[in-house]
PDB file of C-alpha atoms in Angstrom:
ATOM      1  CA  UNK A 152      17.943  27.747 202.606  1.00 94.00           C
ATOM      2  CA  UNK A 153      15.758  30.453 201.713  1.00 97.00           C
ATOM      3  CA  UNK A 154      16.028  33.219 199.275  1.00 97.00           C
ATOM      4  CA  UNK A 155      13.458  36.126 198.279  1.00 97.00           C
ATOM      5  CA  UNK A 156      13.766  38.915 196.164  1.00 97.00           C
ATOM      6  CA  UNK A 157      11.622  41.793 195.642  1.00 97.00           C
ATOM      7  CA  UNK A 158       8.841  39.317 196.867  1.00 97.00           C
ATOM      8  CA  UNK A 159       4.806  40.529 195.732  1.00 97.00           C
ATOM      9  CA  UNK A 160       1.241  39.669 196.292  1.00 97.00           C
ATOM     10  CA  UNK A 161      -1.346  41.382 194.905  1.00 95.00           C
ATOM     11  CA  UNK A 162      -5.044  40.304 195.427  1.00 90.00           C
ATOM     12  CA  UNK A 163      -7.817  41.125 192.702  1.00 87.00           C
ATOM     13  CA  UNK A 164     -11.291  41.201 194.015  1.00 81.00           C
ATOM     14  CA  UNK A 165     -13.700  42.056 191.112  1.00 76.00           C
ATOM     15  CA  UNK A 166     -12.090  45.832 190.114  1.00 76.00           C
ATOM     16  CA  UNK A 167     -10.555  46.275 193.280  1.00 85.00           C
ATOM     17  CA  UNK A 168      -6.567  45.170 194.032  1.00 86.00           C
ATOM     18  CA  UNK A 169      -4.897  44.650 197.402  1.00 89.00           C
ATOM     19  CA  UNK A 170      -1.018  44.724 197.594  1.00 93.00           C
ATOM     20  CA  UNK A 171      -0.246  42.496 200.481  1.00 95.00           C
ATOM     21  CA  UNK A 172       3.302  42.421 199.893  1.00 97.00           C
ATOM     22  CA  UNK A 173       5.058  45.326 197.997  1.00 96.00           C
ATOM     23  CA  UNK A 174       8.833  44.374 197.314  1.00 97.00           C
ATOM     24  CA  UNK A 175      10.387  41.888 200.312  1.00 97.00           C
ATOM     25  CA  UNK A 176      13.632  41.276 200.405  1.00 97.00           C
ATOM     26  CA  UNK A 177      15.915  38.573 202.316  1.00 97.00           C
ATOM     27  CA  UNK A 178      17.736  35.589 202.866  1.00 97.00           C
ATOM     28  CA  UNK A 179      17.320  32.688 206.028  1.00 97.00           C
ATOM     29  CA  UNK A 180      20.695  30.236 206.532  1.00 96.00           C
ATOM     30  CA  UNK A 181      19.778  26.532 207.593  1.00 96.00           C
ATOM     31  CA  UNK A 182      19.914  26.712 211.514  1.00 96.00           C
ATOM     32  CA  UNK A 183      18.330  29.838 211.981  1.00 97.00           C
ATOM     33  CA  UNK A 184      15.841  30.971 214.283  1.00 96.00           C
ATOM     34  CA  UNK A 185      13.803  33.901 212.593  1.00 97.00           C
ATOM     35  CA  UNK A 186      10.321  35.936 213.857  1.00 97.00           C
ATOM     36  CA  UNK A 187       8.516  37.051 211.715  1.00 97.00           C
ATOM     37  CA  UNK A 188       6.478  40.244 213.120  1.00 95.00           C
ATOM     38  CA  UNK A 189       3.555  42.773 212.701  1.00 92.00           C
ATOM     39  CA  UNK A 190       0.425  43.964 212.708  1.00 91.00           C
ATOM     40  CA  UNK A 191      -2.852  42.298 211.415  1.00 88.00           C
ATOM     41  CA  UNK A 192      -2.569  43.703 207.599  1.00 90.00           C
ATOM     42  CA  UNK A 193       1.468  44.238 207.743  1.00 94.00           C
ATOM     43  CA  UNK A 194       1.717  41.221 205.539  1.00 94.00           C
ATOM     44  CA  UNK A 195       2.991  38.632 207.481  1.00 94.00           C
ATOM     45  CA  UNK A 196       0.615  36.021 207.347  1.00 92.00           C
ATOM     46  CA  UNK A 197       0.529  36.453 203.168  1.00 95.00           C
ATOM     47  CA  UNK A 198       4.075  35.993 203.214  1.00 96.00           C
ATOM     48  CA  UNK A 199       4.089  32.874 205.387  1.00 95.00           C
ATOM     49  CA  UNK A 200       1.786  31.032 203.101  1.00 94.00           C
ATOM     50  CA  UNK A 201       3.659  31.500 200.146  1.00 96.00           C
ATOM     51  CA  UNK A 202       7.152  30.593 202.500  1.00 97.00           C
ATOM     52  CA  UNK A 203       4.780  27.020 202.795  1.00 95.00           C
ATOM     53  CA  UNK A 204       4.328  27.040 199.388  1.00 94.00           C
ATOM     54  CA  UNK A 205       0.614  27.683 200.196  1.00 92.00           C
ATOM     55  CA  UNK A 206       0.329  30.207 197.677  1.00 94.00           C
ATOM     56  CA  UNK A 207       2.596  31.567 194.945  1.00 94.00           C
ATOM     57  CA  UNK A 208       4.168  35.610 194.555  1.00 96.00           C
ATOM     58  CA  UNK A 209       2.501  37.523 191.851  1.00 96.00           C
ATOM     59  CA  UNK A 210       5.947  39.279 191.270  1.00 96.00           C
ATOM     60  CA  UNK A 211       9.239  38.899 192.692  1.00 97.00           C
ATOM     61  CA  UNK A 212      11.559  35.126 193.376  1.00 97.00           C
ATOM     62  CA  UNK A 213      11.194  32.701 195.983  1.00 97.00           C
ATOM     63  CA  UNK A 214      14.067  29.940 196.212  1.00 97.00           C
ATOM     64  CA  UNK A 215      13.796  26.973 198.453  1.00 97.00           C
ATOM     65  CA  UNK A 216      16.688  24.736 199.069  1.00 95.00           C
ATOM     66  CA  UNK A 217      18.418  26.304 195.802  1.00 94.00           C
ATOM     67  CA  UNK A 218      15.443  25.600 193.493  1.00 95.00           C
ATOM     68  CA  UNK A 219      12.656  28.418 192.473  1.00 95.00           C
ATOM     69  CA  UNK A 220       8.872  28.143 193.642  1.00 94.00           C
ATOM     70  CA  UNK A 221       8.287  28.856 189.846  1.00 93.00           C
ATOM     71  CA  UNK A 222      10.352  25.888 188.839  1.00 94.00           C
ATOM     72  CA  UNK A 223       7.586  23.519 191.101  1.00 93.00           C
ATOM     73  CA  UNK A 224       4.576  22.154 189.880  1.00 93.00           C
ATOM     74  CA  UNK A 225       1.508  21.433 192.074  1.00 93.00           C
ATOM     75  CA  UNK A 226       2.665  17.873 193.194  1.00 93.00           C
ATOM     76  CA  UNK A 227       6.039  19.138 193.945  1.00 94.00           C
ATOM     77  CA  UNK A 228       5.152  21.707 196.169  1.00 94.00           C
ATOM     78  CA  UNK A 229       2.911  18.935 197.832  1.00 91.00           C
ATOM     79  CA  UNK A 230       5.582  16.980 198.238  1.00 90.00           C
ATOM     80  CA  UNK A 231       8.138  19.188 199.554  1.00 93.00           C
ATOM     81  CA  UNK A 232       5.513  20.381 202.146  1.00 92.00           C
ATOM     82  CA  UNK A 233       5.164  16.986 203.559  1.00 89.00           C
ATOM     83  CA  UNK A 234       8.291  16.069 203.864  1.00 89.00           C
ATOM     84  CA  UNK A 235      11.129  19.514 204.173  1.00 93.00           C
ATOM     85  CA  UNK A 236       8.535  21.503 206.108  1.00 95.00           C
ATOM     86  CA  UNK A 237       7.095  21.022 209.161  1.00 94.00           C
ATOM     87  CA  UNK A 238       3.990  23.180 210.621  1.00 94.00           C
ATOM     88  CA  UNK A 239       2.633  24.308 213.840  1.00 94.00           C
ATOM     89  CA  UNK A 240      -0.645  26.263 214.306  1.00 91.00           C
ATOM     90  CA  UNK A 241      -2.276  28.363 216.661  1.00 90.00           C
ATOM     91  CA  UNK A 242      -5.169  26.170 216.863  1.00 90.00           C
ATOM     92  CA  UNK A 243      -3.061  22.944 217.038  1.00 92.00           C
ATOM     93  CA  UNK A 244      -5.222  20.932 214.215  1.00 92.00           C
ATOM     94  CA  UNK A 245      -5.155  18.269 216.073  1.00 95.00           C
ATOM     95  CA  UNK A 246      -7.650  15.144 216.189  1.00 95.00           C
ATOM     96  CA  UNK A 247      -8.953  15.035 219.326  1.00 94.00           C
ATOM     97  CA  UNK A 248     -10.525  11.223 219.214  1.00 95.00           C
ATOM     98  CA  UNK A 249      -7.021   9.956 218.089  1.00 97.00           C
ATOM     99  CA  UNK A 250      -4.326   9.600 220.388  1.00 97.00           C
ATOM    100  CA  UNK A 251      -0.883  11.307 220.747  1.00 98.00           C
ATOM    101  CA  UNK A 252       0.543   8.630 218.972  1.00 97.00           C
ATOM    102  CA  UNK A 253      -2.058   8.068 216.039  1.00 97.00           C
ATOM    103  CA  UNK A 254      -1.770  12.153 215.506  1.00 97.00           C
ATOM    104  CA  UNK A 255       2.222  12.241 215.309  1.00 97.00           C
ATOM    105  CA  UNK A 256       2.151   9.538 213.327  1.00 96.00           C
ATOM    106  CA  UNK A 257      -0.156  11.056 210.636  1.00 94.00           C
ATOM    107  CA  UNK A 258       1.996  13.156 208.392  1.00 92.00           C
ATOM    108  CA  UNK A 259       4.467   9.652 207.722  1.00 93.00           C
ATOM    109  CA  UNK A 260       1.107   7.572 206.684  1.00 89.00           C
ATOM    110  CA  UNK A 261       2.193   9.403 203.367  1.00 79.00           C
ATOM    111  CA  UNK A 262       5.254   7.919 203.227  1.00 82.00           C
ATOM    112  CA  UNK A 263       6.235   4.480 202.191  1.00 86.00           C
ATOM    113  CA  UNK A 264       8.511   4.392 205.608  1.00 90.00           C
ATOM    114  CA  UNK A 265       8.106   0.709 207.057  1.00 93.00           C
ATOM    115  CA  UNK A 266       5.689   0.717 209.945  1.00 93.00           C
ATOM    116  CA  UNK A 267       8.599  -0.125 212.454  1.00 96.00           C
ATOM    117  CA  UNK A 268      10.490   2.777 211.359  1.00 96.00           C
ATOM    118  CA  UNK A 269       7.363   4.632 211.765  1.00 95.00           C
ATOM    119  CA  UNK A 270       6.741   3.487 215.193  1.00 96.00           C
ATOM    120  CA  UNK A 271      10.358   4.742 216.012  1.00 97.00           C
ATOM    121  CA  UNK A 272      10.188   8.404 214.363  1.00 96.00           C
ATOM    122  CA  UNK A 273       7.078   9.048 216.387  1.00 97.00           C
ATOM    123  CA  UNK A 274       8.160   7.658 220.330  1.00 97.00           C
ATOM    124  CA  UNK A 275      10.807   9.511 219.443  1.00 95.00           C
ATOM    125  CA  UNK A 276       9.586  12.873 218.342  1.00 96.00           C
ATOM    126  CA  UNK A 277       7.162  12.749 221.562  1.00 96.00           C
ATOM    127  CA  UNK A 278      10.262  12.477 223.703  1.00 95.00           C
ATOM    128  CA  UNK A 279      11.403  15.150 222.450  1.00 92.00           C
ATOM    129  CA  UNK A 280       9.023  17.048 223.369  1.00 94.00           C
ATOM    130  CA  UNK A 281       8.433  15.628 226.696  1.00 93.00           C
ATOM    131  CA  UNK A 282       5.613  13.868 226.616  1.00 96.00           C
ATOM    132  CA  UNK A 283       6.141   9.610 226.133  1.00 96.00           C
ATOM    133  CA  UNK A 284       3.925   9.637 229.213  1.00 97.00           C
ATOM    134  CA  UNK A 285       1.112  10.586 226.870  1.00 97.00           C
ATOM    135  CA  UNK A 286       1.701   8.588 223.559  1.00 97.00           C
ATOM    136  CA  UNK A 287      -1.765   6.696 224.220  1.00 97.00           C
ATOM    137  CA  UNK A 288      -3.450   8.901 225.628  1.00 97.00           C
ATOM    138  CA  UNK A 289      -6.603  11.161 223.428  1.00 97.00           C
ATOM    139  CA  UNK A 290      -5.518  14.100 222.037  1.00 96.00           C
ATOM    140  CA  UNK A 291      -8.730  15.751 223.326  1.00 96.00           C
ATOM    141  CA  UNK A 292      -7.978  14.626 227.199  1.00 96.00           C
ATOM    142  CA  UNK A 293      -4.731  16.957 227.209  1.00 96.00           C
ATOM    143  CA  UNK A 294      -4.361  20.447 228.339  1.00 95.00           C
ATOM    144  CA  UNK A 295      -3.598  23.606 225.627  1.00 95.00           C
ATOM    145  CA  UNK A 296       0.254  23.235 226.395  1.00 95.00           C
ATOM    146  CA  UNK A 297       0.213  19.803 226.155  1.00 96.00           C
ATOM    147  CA  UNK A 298      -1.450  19.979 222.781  1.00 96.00           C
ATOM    148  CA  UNK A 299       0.587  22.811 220.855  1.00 95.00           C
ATOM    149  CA  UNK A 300       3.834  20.007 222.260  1.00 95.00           C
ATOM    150  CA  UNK A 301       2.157  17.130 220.046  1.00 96.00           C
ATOM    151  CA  UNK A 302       1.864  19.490 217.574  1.00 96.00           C
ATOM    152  CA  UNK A 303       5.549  20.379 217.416  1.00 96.00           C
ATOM    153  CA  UNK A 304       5.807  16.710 217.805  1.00 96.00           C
ATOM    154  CA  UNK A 305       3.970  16.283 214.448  1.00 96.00           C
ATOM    155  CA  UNK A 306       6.299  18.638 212.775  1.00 95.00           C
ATOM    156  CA  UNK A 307       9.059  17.122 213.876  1.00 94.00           C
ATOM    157  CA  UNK A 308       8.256  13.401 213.187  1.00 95.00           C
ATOM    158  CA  UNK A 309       9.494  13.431 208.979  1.00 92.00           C
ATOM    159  CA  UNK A 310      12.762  15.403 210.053  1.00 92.00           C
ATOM    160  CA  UNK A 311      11.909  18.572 208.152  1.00 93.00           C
ATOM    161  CA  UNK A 312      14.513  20.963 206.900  1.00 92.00           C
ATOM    162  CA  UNK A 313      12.650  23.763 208.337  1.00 96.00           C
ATOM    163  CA  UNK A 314       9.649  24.400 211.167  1.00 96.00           C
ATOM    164  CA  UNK A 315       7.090  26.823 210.535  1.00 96.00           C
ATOM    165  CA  UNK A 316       5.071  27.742 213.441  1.00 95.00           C
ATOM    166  CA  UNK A 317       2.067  30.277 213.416  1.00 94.00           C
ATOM    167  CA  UNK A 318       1.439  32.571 216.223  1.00 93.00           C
ATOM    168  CA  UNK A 319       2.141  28.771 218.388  1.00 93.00           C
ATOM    169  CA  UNK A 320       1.056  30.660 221.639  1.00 93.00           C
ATOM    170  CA  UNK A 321      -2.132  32.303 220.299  1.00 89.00           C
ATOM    171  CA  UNK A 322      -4.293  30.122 222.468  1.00 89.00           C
ATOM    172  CA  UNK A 323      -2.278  29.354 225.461  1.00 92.00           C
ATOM    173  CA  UNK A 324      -1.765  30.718 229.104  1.00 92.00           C
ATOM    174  CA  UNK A 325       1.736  32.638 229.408  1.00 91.00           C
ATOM    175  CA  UNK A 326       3.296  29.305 231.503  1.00 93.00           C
ATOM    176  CA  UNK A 327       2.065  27.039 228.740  1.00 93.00           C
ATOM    177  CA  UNK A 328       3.320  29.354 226.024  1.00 93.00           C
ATOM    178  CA  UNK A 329       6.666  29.975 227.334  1.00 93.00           C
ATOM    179  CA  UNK A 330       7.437  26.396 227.666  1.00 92.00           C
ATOM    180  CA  UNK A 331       6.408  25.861 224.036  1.00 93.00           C
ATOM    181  CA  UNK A 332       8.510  28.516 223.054  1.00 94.00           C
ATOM    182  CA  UNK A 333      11.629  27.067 225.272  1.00 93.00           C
ATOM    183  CA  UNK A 334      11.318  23.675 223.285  1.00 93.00           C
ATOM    184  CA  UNK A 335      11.090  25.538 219.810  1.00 94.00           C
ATOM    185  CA  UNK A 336      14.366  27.245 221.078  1.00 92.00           C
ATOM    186  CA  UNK A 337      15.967  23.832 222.300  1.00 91.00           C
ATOM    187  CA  UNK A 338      15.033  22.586 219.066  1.00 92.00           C
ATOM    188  CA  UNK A 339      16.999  25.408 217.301  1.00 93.00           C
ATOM    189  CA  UNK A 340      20.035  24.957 219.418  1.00 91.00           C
ATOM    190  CA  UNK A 341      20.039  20.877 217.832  1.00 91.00           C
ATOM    191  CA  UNK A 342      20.212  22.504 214.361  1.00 92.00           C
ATOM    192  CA  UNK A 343      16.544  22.759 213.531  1.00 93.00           C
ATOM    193  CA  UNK A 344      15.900  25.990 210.786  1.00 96.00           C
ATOM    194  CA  UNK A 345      12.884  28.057 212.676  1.00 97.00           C
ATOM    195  CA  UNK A 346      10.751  30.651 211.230  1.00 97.00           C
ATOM    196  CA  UNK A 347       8.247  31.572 213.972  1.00 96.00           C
ATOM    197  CA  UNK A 348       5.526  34.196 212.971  1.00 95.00           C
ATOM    198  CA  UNK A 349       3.867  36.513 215.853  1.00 93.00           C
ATOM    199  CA  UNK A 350       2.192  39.483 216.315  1.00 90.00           C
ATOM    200  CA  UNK A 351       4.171  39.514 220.323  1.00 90.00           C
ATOM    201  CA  UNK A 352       7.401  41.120 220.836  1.00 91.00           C
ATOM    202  CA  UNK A 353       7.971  39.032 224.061  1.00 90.00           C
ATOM    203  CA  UNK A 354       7.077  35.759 221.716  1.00 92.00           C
ATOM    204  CA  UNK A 355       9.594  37.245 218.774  1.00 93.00           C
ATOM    205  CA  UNK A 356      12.084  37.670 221.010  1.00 92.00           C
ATOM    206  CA  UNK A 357      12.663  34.066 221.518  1.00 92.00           C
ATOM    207  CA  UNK A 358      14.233  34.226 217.895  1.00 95.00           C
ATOM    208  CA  UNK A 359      17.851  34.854 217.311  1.00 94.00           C
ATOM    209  CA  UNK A 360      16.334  37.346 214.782  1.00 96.00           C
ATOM    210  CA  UNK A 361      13.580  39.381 214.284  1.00 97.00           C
ATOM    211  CA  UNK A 362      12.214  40.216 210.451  1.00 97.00           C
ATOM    212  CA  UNK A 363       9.258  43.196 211.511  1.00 97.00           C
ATOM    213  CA  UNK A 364       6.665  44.096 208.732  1.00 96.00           C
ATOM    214  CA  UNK A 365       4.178  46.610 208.011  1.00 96.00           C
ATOM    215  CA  UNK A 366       1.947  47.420 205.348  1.00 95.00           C
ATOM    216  CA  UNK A 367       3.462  44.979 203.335  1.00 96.00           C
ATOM    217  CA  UNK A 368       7.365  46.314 203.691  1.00 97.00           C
ATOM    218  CA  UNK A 369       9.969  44.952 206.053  1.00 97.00           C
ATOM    219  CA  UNK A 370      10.557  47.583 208.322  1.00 96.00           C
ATOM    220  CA  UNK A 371      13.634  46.387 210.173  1.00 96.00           C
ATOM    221  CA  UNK A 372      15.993  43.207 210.269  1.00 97.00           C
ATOM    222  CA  UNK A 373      17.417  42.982 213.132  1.00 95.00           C
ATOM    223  CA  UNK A 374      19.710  39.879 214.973  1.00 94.00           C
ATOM    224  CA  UNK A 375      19.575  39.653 218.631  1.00 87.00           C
ATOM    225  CA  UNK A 376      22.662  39.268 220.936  1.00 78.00           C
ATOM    226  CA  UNK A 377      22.391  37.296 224.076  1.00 65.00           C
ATOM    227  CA  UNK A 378      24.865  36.694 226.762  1.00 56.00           C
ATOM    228  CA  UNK A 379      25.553  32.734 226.694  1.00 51.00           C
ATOM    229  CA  UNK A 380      23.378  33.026 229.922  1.00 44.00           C
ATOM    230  CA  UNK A 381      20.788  34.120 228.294  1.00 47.00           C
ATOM    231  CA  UNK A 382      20.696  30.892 225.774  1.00 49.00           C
ATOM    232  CA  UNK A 383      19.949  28.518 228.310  1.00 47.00           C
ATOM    233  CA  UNK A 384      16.808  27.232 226.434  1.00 46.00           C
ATOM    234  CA  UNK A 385      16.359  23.749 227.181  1.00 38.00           C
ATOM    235  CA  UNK A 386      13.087  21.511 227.115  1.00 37.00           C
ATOM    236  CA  UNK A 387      10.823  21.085 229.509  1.00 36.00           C
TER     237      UNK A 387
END
């Protein structure tokens, strides 16, 4: 699904450069669950926005779903952002006046999917993540956990090919962020590709596989091995 080689990013600031990513290397299969770890300033945040397709390399390939970032124009990558990737931030970015329903719903108002078919994709994506209890209720009336769930909700409502989800527990209690991370793992075990970016080796370790960076390198790559115990994630 993914493919980068000798990935760079080099900022220029007047006479002044940055190199915020200095030759990254590797490869994600569809149904993986990868962390992406480090530091503030190891280069992990730089090299999730141009995995988004927020921002391009300065040296170095990026292939997504066989085709180069270079090959895209500007309404490409728009496109394939709304529809093969789905997002989930620290900070939710949610609308707090609109409810559950009305937020799910917004990424497929871009879409020229009938409005029964619409109505469908979201009841359904707010099951999955437990929460058809809330589907009309504000945004703003639900708790942090609750929140960051409509959010993966969101993300999951135009079937992406892949989940991104940025630091997801950043601003939630340890219950509340554990549960999050158990439905991002039960979403993995139905086949969903997960690249989950943290700065928390408890959080990273919810991964099947753990990518750690610093200044800009990839220090290790390493695949974690659970008993089947172990993978018991299910949602909550």
């Amino acid at each position: 699904m993914i493919e980068v080689r000798d990935l760079k990013k080099e900022y220029l600031e007047e006479e002044t450069s940055t190199r915020a990513l200095r030759g990254v290397s590797f490869s994600i299969k569809k149904g993986e669950f990868v962390s992406i770890m480090g530091p503030s300033g190891s280069g992990k945040s730089t090299l999730l926005n141009i995995l988004s397709f927020l921002d391009r390399p300065t040296g170095g390939s990026y292939t997504f779903l066989g085709k180069s970032i270079d090959e895209r124009d500007d309404r490409e990558l728009a496109r394939v952002r709304n529809e093969d990737m789905g997002f989930v931030f620290q900070a939710f970015n949610l609308l707090s006046r609109l409810t559950v329903y009305d937020n799910v719903e917004i990424p497929l108002l871009y879409s020229k999917i009938p409005a029964a078919e619409r109505r469908a994709r979201v009841e359904k994506a707010v099951r999955d993540v437990g929460l058809e209890e809330k589907l009309h209720t504000e945004t703003g009336r639900l708790s942090g956990g609750q929140k960051q769930r409509i959010a993966i909700a969101r993300a999951l409502v135009t079937d992406p090919n892949i989940i991104f989800a940025d630091e997801p527990t950043g601003n939630l209690d340890s219950q509340s962020g554990e549960q999050v991370l158990e439905i991002l793992a039960a979403l993995h075990q139905r086949g969903r590709t997960i690249i989950l970016v943290t700065h928390e080796t408890n959080t990273a370790e919810f991964a099947n596989r753990i990518i750690r960076m610093k200044d800009g390198l990839i220090e290790s790559d390493t695949p974690i091995v659970r008993s089947p115990r172990a993978n018991g994630h299910s949602i909550k």
